[in-house]
Coordinates of C-alpha atoms and ligand atoms in Angstrom, one line a residue:
M1 CA 21.8 17.5 4.1
D2 CA 23.3 21.0 4.2
A3 CA 21.9 22.4 1.0
N4 CA 22.1 26.0 1.9
G5 CA 25.3 26.7 0.0
G6 CA 27.3 25.8 3.1
A7 CA 25.6 28.5 5.2
A8 CA 23.5 27.6 8.3
F9 CA 19.8 28.3 8.3
T10 CA 19.0 31.1 10.6
A11 CA 16.5 31.3 13.6
T12 CA 14.2 33.3 11.3
D13 CA 14.4 30.6 8.7
H14 CA 13.4 28.0 11.3
A15 CA 10.5 30.1 12.6
M16 CA 9.2 30.6 9.0
M17 CA 9.4 26.9 8.1
A18 CA 7.8 25.9 11.4
R19 CA 4.9 28.3 10.4
A20 CA 4.7 26.7 6.9
L21 CA 4.6 23.2 8.5
R22 CA 1.7 24.2 10.7
L23 CA -0.1 25.6 7.7
A24 CA 0.5 22.4 5.8
E25 CA -1.1 20.4 8.5
R26 CA -4.4 22.2 8.0
G27 CA -4.8 20.0 4.9
A28 CA -4.5 16.7 6.8
Y29 CA -8.1 15.7 6.1
T30 CA -8.5 17.1 2.6
T31 CA -5.4 17.0 0.4
K32 CA -5.2 13.2 -0.1
P33 CA -4.0 11.7 -2.3
N34 CA -1.8 14.8 -2.6
P35 CA 0.8 15.7 0.1
M36 CA 0.2 18.4 2.6
V37 CA 2.1 21.5 1.8
G38 CA 2.4 24.9 3.4
C39 CA 4.1 28.1 2.2
V40 CA 5.2 31.3 3.8
I41 CA 6.5 34.3 1.9
A42 CA 8.6 36.8 4.0
H43 CA 10.9 39.7 3.9
G44 CA 13.2 39.0 6.9
E45 CA 10.9 38.5 9.9
T46 CA 7.9 40.1 8.1
V47 CA 5.4 37.6 6.7
V48 CA 3.8 39.0 3.5
G49 CA 1.9 36.0 2.3
E50 CA 0.9 32.5 3.4
G51 CA -1.1 29.6 2.2
W52 CA -1.5 25.8 2.2
H53 CA -2.7 23.2 -0.2
Q54 CA -6.3 22.6 0.6
R55 CA -7.6 19.9 -1.8
A56 CA -6.3 17.8 -4.6
G57 CA -7.2 19.5 -7.9
E58 CA -7.1 23.0 -6.3
P59 CA -4.2 25.4 -6.2
H60 CA -1.0 24.5 -4.5
A61 CA 0.3 26.2 -1.3
E62 CA 2.7 28.5 -3.3
V63 CA -0.2 29.8 -5.4
H64 CA -2.3 30.7 -2.4
A65 CA 0.7 32.3 -0.7
L66 CA 1.6 34.3 -3.8
R67 CA -1.9 35.6 -4.2
D68 CA -1.9 36.6 -0.5
A69 CA 1.4 38.4 -0.9
G70 CA 0.6 40.2 -4.2
E71 CA 3.3 42.7 -5.2
R72 CA 5.1 42.2 -1.9
A73 CA 6.4 38.8 -3.2
K74 CA 9.1 40.7 -5.2
G75 CA 12.5 40.1 -3.6
A76 CA 11.0 38.0 -0.8
T77 CA 12.0 34.5 0.4
A78 CA 9.5 31.7 -0.1
Y79 CA 9.5 29.0 2.5
V80 CA 7.8 25.8 1.3
T81 CA 7.5 22.5 3.1
L82 CA 8.0 20.5 -0.2
E83 CA 9.9 21.2 -3.4
P84 CA 7.8 23.4 -5.7
C85 CA 6.4 21.4 -8.6
A86 CA 7.7 21.8 -12.1
H87 CA 5.0 20.0 -14.0
T88 CA 1.5 20.8 -15.2
G89 CA -0.8 18.5 -13.4
R90 CA -4.3 19.6 -12.5
T91 CA -2.7 23.0 -11.8
G92 CA 0.3 24.9 -13.4
P93 CA 3.9 24.6 -12.2
C94 CA 4.5 26.4 -8.9
A95 CA 8.2 26.9 -9.8
D96 CA 7.1 29.1 -12.7
A97 CA 4.6 31.0 -10.5
L98 CA 7.4 31.8 -8.0
I99 CA 9.7 33.0 -10.8
A100 CA 6.9 35.2 -12.3
A101 CA 6.2 36.7 -8.9
G102 CA 9.9 37.8 -8.5
V103 CA 10.8 36.0 -5.3
S104 CA 14.6 36.1 -4.8
R105 CA 15.1 32.9 -2.7
V106 CA 13.2 29.6 -2.1
I107 CA 13.9 27.5 0.9
A108 CA 12.3 24.1 0.9
A109 CA 12.1 21.5 3.7
M110 CA 12.7 18.6 1.3
R111 CA 12.9 17.5 -2.3
D112 CA 9.7 16.0 -3.7
P113 CA 10.4 12.3 -4.6
F114 CA 7.3 12.3 -6.9
P115 CA 8.8 11.2 -10.2
Q116 CA 7.5 14.2 -12.2
V117 CA 9.2 16.6 -9.7
D118 CA 12.2 15.0 -8.0
G119 CA 14.6 17.9 -8.3
A120 CA 13.1 19.5 -11.5
G121 CA 11.4 22.2 -9.4
F122 CA 14.7 23.3 -7.9
E123 CA 16.5 23.2 -11.3
T124 CA 13.8 25.4 -12.9
L125 CA 14.2 28.0 -10.0
R126 CA 18.0 27.9 -10.2
A127 CA 18.0 28.4 -13.9
A128 CA 16.0 31.5 -13.4
G129 CA 18.6 32.9 -11.0
I130 CA 16.7 32.2 -7.8
G131 CA 18.7 31.2 -4.7
V132 CA 17.5 27.7 -3.7
A133 CA 18.2 25.8 -0.4
S134 CA 16.7 22.5 0.8
G135 CA 16.7 20.4 4.0
L136 CA 15.4 22.9 6.6
M137 CA 13.4 20.9 9.1
E138 CA 13.3 18.0 6.8
T139 CA 12.6 15.4 9.6
Q140 CA 9.4 17.2 10.5
A141 CA 8.4 17.6 6.9
R142 CA 8.9 13.9 6.3
A143 CA 6.9 13.0 9.4
L144 CA 4.1 15.2 8.2
N145 CA 3.8 13.4 4.9
R146 CA 4.7 9.9 6.0
G147 CA 1.8 8.5 4.0
F148 CA 2.5 10.2 0.7
L149 CA 6.2 9.5 1.0
S150 CA 5.5 5.8 1.8
R151 CA 3.4 5.5 -1.3
V152 CA 5.8 7.3 -3.6
E153 CA 9.1 5.8 -2.2
R154 CA 8.0 2.3 -1.0
G155 CA 5.1 1.7 -3.3
R156 CA 2.8 1.0 -0.4
P157 CA 0.7 3.1 2.0
W158 CA 1.7 3.9 5.6
L159 CA -0.1 1.3 7.7
R160 CA -1.5 2.1 11.1
V161 CA -3.2 -0.7 13.1
K162 CA -5.8 0.7 15.4
L163 CA -6.9 -1.6 18.3
A164 CA -8.9 -1.2 21.5
T165 CA -7.6 -3.7 24.1
S166 CA -8.1 -4.6 27.7
L167 CA -5.4 -4.3 30.3
D168 CA -4.7 -8.0 29.7
G169 CA -4.2 -7.4 25.9
R170 CA -7.4 -8.8 24.6
S171 CA -9.2 -7.5 21.6
A172 CA -12.6 -9.3 21.7
L173 CA -14.4 -12.0 23.7
A174 CA -14.3 -15.6 22.5
S175 CA -17.9 -15.0 21.3
G176 CA -16.7 -12.2 19.0
E177 CA -18.3 -9.5 21.1
S178 CA -16.0 -6.4 21.5
K179 CA -18.5 -3.5 21.8
W180 CA -17.2 -1.7 23.7
I181 CA -13.8 -2.2 25.1
S182 CA -12.7 1.4 25.0
G183 CA -14.6 4.4 26.2
E184 CA -16.6 7.0 24.3
A185 CA -13.8 9.6 24.3
S186 CA -11.4 7.1 22.6
R187 CA -14.1 6.2 20.0
M188 CA -14.6 9.9 19.3
E189 CA -10.9 10.5 18.9
V190 CA -10.6 7.6 16.5
Q191 CA -12.7 9.6 14.1
H192 CA -9.9 12.1 13.6
W193 CA -7.4 9.4 12.8
R194 CA -9.9 8.0 10.3
A195 CA -10.4 11.4 8.7
R196 CA -6.7 11.7 7.8
S197 CA -6.6 8.1 6.3
G198 CA -7.0 7.4 2.7
A199 CA -8.5 4.0 3.5
I200 CA -10.0 2.2 6.5
V201 CA -9.4 -1.5 6.0
T202 CA -11.2 -4.3 7.8
G203 CA -11.8 -8.0 7.5
A204 CA -14.7 -10.3 6.9
G205 CA -14.5 -11.4 10.5
T206 CA -15.1 -7.9 11.8
V207 CA -17.9 -7.2 9.4
L208 CA -19.7 -10.4 10.5
A209 CA -19.1 -9.7 14.3
D210 CA -19.6 -5.9 14.5
D211 CA -21.2 -4.7 11.3
P212 CA -19.1 -1.4 11.4
A213 CA -20.0 1.5 9.2
L214 CA -16.4 2.7 9.0
T215 CA -17.4 6.2 8.2
V216 CA -16.0 9.4 9.6
R217 CA -18.2 11.0 12.3
M218 CA -16.4 13.9 13.8
G219 CA -19.6 15.5 15.2
D220 CA -18.9 18.9 13.6
D221 CA -18.6 20.5 10.2
T222 CA -14.8 20.0 9.8
P223 CA -14.3 19.3 6.1
F224 CA -12.7 15.9 5.1
V225 CA -12.4 13.7 2.1
P226 CA -14.2 10.4 3.0
P227 CA -11.7 7.5 3.2
L228 CA -12.2 4.4 1.0
R229 CA -13.7 1.6 3.1
V230 CA -12.0 -1.7 2.2
V231 CA -13.2 -5.1 3.2
L232 CA -10.8 -8.1 2.9
D233 CA -13.2 -10.8 2.2
P234 CA -11.6 -13.8 0.4
G235 CA -14.9 -15.6 -0.3
L236 CA -17.1 -12.5 -0.5
A237 CA -19.1 -13.9 2.4
T238 CA -20.2 -10.5 3.6
V239 CA -21.2 -8.6 0.4
A240 CA -24.9 -9.2 0.8
R241 CA -25.1 -7.2 3.9
G242 CA -23.5 -4.6 6.1
R243 CA -23.4 -1.0 7.0
V244 CA -20.0 -0.8 5.4
R245 CA -21.8 -0.6 2.0
E246 CA -24.1 2.2 3.1
G247 CA -23.6 6.0 3.1
D248 CA -21.6 8.3 0.9
A249 CA -18.1 6.9 1.4
P250 CA -16.9 4.5 -1.3
T251 CA -16.5 0.8 -0.5
L252 CA -14.0 -1.7 -2.1
Y253 CA -14.2 -5.5 -1.6
L254 CA -11.0 -7.4 -2.1
H255 CA -11.6 -11.1 -2.8
A256 CA -9.8 -14.3 -3.8
P257 CA -9.2 -14.7 -7.6
D258 CA -11.8 -17.5 -7.8
A259 CA -14.6 -15.7 -5.9
K260 CA -17.3 -14.4 -8.1
P261 CA -18.8 -11.0 -7.2
P262 CA -22.6 -11.2 -7.3
R263 CA -24.3 -9.5 -10.3
G264 CA -25.5 -6.1 -9.4
L265 CA -23.0 -5.5 -6.7
L266 CA -22.7 -1.7 -6.6
A267 CA -19.5 -1.5 -4.5
Q268 CA -16.1 -1.7 -6.1
H269 CA -14.3 -5.0 -6.1
A270 CA -11.0 -6.4 -7.1
A271 CA -9.2 -9.8 -6.9
V272 CA -6.0 -10.2 -4.9
P273 CA -3.5 -13.0 -5.5
L274 CA -3.1 -15.6 -2.8
R275 CA 0.0 -16.8 -1.0
D276 CA -0.3 -20.1 0.9
G277 CA -4.1 -19.9 0.5
R278 CA -4.5 -16.5 1.9
F279 CA -4.3 -12.9 0.5
D280 CA -0.8 -11.8 -0.3
L281 CA -0.8 -8.8 2.0
H282 CA 2.0 -7.1 0.1
A283 CA -0.3 -7.3 -3.0
V284 CA -3.1 -5.8 -1.0
L285 CA -1.0 -2.8 -0.1
R286 CA 0.4 -2.4 -3.6
L287 CA -3.2 -2.4 -5.0
L288 CA -4.2 0.3 -2.6
A289 CA -1.1 2.4 -3.3
E290 CA -2.0 2.2 -7.0
R291 CA -5.4 3.6 -6.1
G292 CA -3.7 6.6 -4.5
V293 CA -4.0 5.6 -0.8
N294 CA -1.3 7.3 1.2
E295 CA -2.3 6.2 4.7
I296 CA -4.3 3.1 5.8
Q297 CA -6.0 2.6 9.2
L298 CA -6.5 -1.1 9.8
E299 CA -9.6 -1.6 12.0
A300 CA -9.8 -5.4 12.0
G301 CA -9.5 -8.3 14.4
A302 CA -6.6 -10.3 15.6
T303 CA -6.4 -12.4 12.3
L304 CA -5.6 -9.5 10.0
A305 CA -3.8 -7.4 12.6
G306 CA -1.5 -10.4 13.3
G307 CA -1.2 -11.1 9.5
F308 CA 0.0 -7.7 8.7
L309 CA 2.3 -7.6 11.7
S310 CA 3.9 -11.0 10.9
A311 CA 4.4 -9.9 7.3
G312 CA 6.4 -6.9 8.6
L313 CA 4.0 -4.4 7.0
V314 CA 2.8 -2.5 10.1
D315 CA 4.3 1.0 10.4
E316 CA 2.5 2.0 13.6
V317 CA 0.0 0.7 16.2
L318 CA -2.5 3.0 17.8
L319 CA -3.6 1.3 20.9
Y320 CA -6.4 2.3 23.2
V321 CA -5.9 0.4 26.4
A322 CA -9.0 0.4 28.6
P323 CA -8.8 -0.3 32.3
V324 CA -10.7 -3.6 32.1
L325 CA -9.8 -7.3 32.1
L326 CA -11.3 -9.7 29.7
G327 CA -9.7 -12.9 30.9
E328 CA -7.9 -15.8 29.2
R329 CA -10.7 -17.0 27.0
A330 CA -10.8 -13.7 25.1
R331 CA -9.1 -13.1 21.8
P332 CA -5.5 -11.8 21.7
M333 CA -4.5 -8.6 19.8
F334 CA -2.4 -10.3 17.2
D335 CA -2.9 -13.9 16.0
G336 CA -0.2 -16.0 14.5
L337 CA 2.9 -14.5 15.9
A338 CA 5.3 -17.4 16.2
I339 CA 7.5 -16.4 19.1
D340 CA 9.3 -19.1 21.0
T341 CA 12.3 -17.5 22.4
M342 CA 13.0 -14.1 24.0
M343 CA 15.4 -13.4 21.1
Q344 CA 12.4 -13.4 18.8
K345 CA 10.4 -10.9 20.8
L346 CA 9.0 -8.1 18.7
K347 CA 10.1 -4.8 20.0
M348 CA 8.0 -1.6 19.8
A349 CA 9.1 2.0 20.4
I350 CA 6.7 4.1 22.3
V351 CA 6.2 7.3 20.3
E352 CA 3.5 8.8 22.5
T353 CA 1.3 8.1 25.5
R354 CA -1.6 10.0 26.8
Y355 CA -4.9 9.6 28.6
V356 CA -8.1 9.7 26.5
G357 CA -11.0 9.7 28.9
Q358 CA -10.3 6.7 31.2
D359 CA -8.2 4.9 28.5
I360 CA -4.5 5.2 27.8
R361 CA -3.6 5.8 24.2
L362 CA -0.3 4.4 23.1
L363 CA 1.3 5.2 19.7
L364 CA 3.9 2.5 18.9
R365 CA 6.2 1.8 16.1
P366 CA 7.7 -1.7 15.6
E367 CA 11.5 -1.5 15.8
P368 CA 13.6 -3.1 13.1
S369 CA 14.6 -6.7 14.1
T370 CA 18.3 -7.0 14.9
Ligands
LIG401 N1 -10.6 -4.5 19.7 C1 -10.6 -3.9 18.5 O1 -10.1 -2.8 18.3 C2 -11.3 -4.7 17.4 C3 -11.3 -4.1 16.1 C4 -11.9 -4.8 15.1 C5 -12.5 -6.0 15.3 N2 -12.4 -6.6 16.6 C6 -13.0 -7.9 16.9 O2 -12.3 -8.8 16.1 C7 -13.1 -9.9 15.8 C8 -13.0 -10.2 14.3 O3 -11.6 -10.5 14.0 P1 -11.2 -11.8 13.2 O4 -9.8 -12.0 13.6 O5 -12.1 -12.8 13.3 O6 -11.3 -11.2 11.7 P2 -10.6 -10.0 10.9 O7 -9.2 -10.0 11.2 O8 -11.5 -8.8 11.0 O9 -10.8 -10.6 9.4 C9 -10.2 -11.7 9.0 C10 -10.4 -11.9 7.5 O10 -9.3 -11.6 6.7 C11 -9.0 -12.6 5.9 N3 -7.6 -12.7 5.4 C12 -7.3 -12.8 4.1 N4 -6.0 -12.9 3.9 C13 -5.4 -12.9 5.1 C14 -4.1 -12.9 5.6 N5 -3.1 -13.0 4.7 N6 -3.9 -12.9 6.9 C15 -4.9 -12.8 7.8 N7 -6.2 -12.7 7.4 C16 -6.5 -12.8 6.1 C17 -9.4 -13.8 6.6 O11 -9.4 -14.9 5.7 P3 -9.6 -16.4 6.2 O12 -11.1 -16.6 6.2 O13 -8.9 -17.2 5.2 O14 -9.1 -16.5 7.6 C18 -10.7 -13.4 7.2 O15 -11.7 -13.5 6.2 C19 -14.5 -9.6 16.2 O16 -14.8 -10.2 17.4 C20 -14.4 -8.1 16.4 O17 -15.3 -7.6 17.4 C21 -11.9 -5.9 17.6

């Protein structure tokens, strides 16, 4: 969208917005359920203020940047990665703060689809005589907030399936043993993907086999908001035990409508409707979106990984391929994919590849079926 009144954005505009996007990313582990937002205030090539949204409930990026700029905000251009808000939530409207500070122009990367904003921020600014343009580096801004945008626009979180596999595509031995397929460097790196997620979702099968804690352990003092740990356990077969209930992070058990949570269960729990005798996985995602989850990391076995993939609900696959073979008796990566002809093959786009220790990490996105 060319929303700069027909004029092209300049190289300086791009450099400033790139800087604002980098600032926004600093909130990756802490802003959830809010979007990440960065703001740069500049006179030409001179930056006079910058800031980013750090935590939900705390000041927005614009407020930090305006405080940083002080009097120098007058007549400046504010570059912001998302439309400034126009409503009073836990903090006051940023559009009003920009007007009060006397900026002369606001350039945004994108409109905020959140119903209480959705163009109202731009309108407030324009009504006050401020020049407004939107759409600068929008692709990058959308990629940054893919979780938030997925929740607001599709009503479901962005779903990433994380799997460690052998070279022959196996996710566990037939016995259920899978510790460890990937190397230590991969397991360390997974912690950072966990930290940016709003929820880590697993299944009863994985709790029984591995007893994972599903907490974030980055090994340093990087601040993060602990993701919700979610166990999909239709019959509540695992509630009596498990490290997934321990520690500070909250835990939510999702169960079938007829399962009765035991009295005194301290963890949260909720019933999910069934479809053909199993969880309606669309309903699972809707429920988590309603609880403010932007991004899910699924760390389950082949049953759930295959279930979500077959339902067309997987947005990306984070695969750690270890240089080992587990043989034909081992479990696959995805159960239940009914593929009989080459026409039906499921295509994935490779977004990124890199070595992590001895493993190869692939980031894949399913391609729309043709
Ligand atoms: N390599 C890796 O990265 C990795 C990661 C995690 C786990 N694992 C391994 O995976 C194994 C466990 O996997 P698993 O496949 O047995 O269990 P799982 O996928 O972890 O959990 C399956 C659970 O989800 C339930 N479920 C409810 N609705 C469903 C639906 N619509 N579709 C699919 N499942 C649904 C299943 O119910 P039902 O009881 O009705 O089937 C079952 O209770 C273990 O050996 C573990 O070590 C490997």
